[in-house]
Amino acid sequence: MTGGLEDLEIGLLLEALYQRYHYDFRPYARASIKRRLVQARSQLGFASFSAMQESLLHDEQTLPRLLNYLTVQVSEMFRDPAYYKALRERVIPHLRTYPSLKVWVAGCSNGEELYSLSILFREEGLGARTIFYATDINPDALRAAQAGIYPLDQIQKYTANHQKSGARTSLSDYYTADYGHAVFDKTLRSQVVFSDHSLVTDAVFAEMHLISCRNVLIYFDRELQDRAIGLFRDSLARKGFLGLGSKESLRFSRHAAAFADFDTAEKIYQRVDG
């Protein structure tokens, strides 16, 4: 099959996904989406993207299977510890001045970043006054985040990351081991709102003091990146903070003037007045 015909099939598949289920992957970077769809086609046993489209339209069980390929669920707790150390040492002192806080973890995946932030805020004495909003478009990922259960063989890596982030406690204080898994304390999510939210189609969350959206924008095309950054701008409280992934930047965004560099190395920005 020629590349041109495959690209046409992919375009029709993404249009069908949007029209049938209102998940809009059309503005995502096409090369990235194509790689994931090729993997899905092979592993789900479809002969072509057209066959995948037919199944998607007529069998609702195809949707969750396909979403697990189209949404990236690769993360770890305290991933890039220097980012969390910068939050702890530079951002938290500003957030202490507020009587209550709102934190949005956009694209929360399976919840590793959410629990990392919840632990960090608790260690810094801000847990009781913070409401976290954890959002994703993948229902399976949201359910995993709500469960807070992770493979025990990952805990050594998570613990090392936690210590490098400037930890004030032991990670073992927050989970119990159970049949090869680490089950994280349900109190870490007692002030968490889990929600299905799309950066492609949905509206803002108001008056956030910190938005952490890491390693998500790299999968969007430039127009969708600008839409997402505009959402973050409009969602942030005055002088609120935006944390992005190490490979992401606001430099070329049309909303760049709404933010000031706060920690250049860790891609943390601050919403400016006006």
PDB file of C-alpha atoms in Angstrom, residues 36 39 67-80 84 106-113 136 138 141 144 150 154 157-158 214-216 218-219:
ATOM      1  CA  ARG A  36       1.000   4.648  17.110  1.00  0.00           C
ATOM      2  CA  GLN A  39       1.560  -0.355  16.162  1.00  0.00           C
ATOM      3  CA  LEU A  67      -7.212   4.813  22.885  1.00  0.00           C
ATOM      4  CA  ASN A  68      -4.551   2.907  24.763  1.00  0.00           C
ATOM      5  CA  TYR A  69      -2.330   3.279  21.709  1.00  0.00           C
ATOM      6  CA  LEU A  70      -3.266   6.856  20.826  1.00  0.00           C
ATOM      7  CA  THR A  71      -2.700   8.206  24.331  1.00  0.00           C
ATOM      8  CA  VAL A  72       0.799   7.875  25.757  1.00  0.00           C
ATOM      9  CA  GLN A  73       0.799   6.200  29.191  1.00  0.00           C
ATOM     10  CA  VAL A  74       4.524   6.193  29.910  1.00  0.00           C
ATOM     11  CA  SER A  75       5.611   7.889  33.113  1.00  0.00           C
ATOM     12  CA  GLU A  76       7.154   7.309  36.519  1.00  0.00           C
ATOM     13  CA  MET A  77       6.917   8.924  39.928  1.00  0.00           C
ATOM     14  CA  PHE A  78       9.117  12.006  40.386  1.00  0.00           C
ATOM     15  CA  ARG A  79      10.282  11.650  36.801  1.00  0.00           C
ATOM     16  CA  ASP A  80      13.015  14.230  36.132  1.00  0.00           C
ATOM     17  CA  TYR A  84      10.249  18.555  41.416  1.00  0.00           C
ATOM     18  CA  ALA A 106      -3.156  18.023  32.619  1.00  0.00           C
ATOM     19  CA  GLY A 107      -2.690  14.705  30.866  1.00  0.00           C
ATOM     20  CA  CYS A 108      -2.295  12.826  34.139  1.00  0.00           C
ATOM     21  CA  SER A 109      -1.898   9.429  32.431  1.00  0.00           C
ATOM     22  CA  ASN A 110      -1.880   6.647  35.045  1.00  0.00           C
ATOM     23  CA  GLY A 111      -1.379   9.098  37.907  1.00  0.00           C
ATOM     24  CA  GLU A 112       2.342   8.923  38.678  1.00  0.00           C
ATOM     25  CA  GLU A 113       2.795  12.691  38.369  1.00  0.00           C
ATOM     26  CA  ASP A 136      -6.922  12.852  30.840  1.00  0.00           C
ATOM     27  CA  ASN A 138      -8.318   8.059  28.377  1.00  0.00           C
ATOM     28  CA  ALA A 141      -5.800   5.879  32.483  1.00  0.00           C
ATOM     29  CA  ALA A 144      -5.622   3.589  36.975  1.00  0.00           C
ATOM     30  CA  TYR A 150       1.840   0.461  40.606  1.00  0.00           C
ATOM     31  CA  GLN A 154       9.216   0.160  39.866  1.00  0.00           C
ATOM     32  CA  LYS A 157      13.340   3.780  40.745  1.00  0.00           C
ATOM     33  CA  TYR A 158      10.508   5.889  42.184  1.00  0.00           C
ATOM     34  CA  ARG A 214       4.679  17.546  30.934  1.00  0.00           C
ATOM     35  CA  ASN A 215       5.534  15.609  27.780  1.00  0.00           C
ATOM     36  CA  VAL A 216       2.091  16.157  26.279  1.00  0.00           C
ATOM     37  CA  ILE A 218       5.285  17.357  22.006  1.00  0.00           C
ATOM     38  CA  TYR A 219       2.578  15.168  20.447  1.00  0.00           C
TER      39      TYR A 219
END
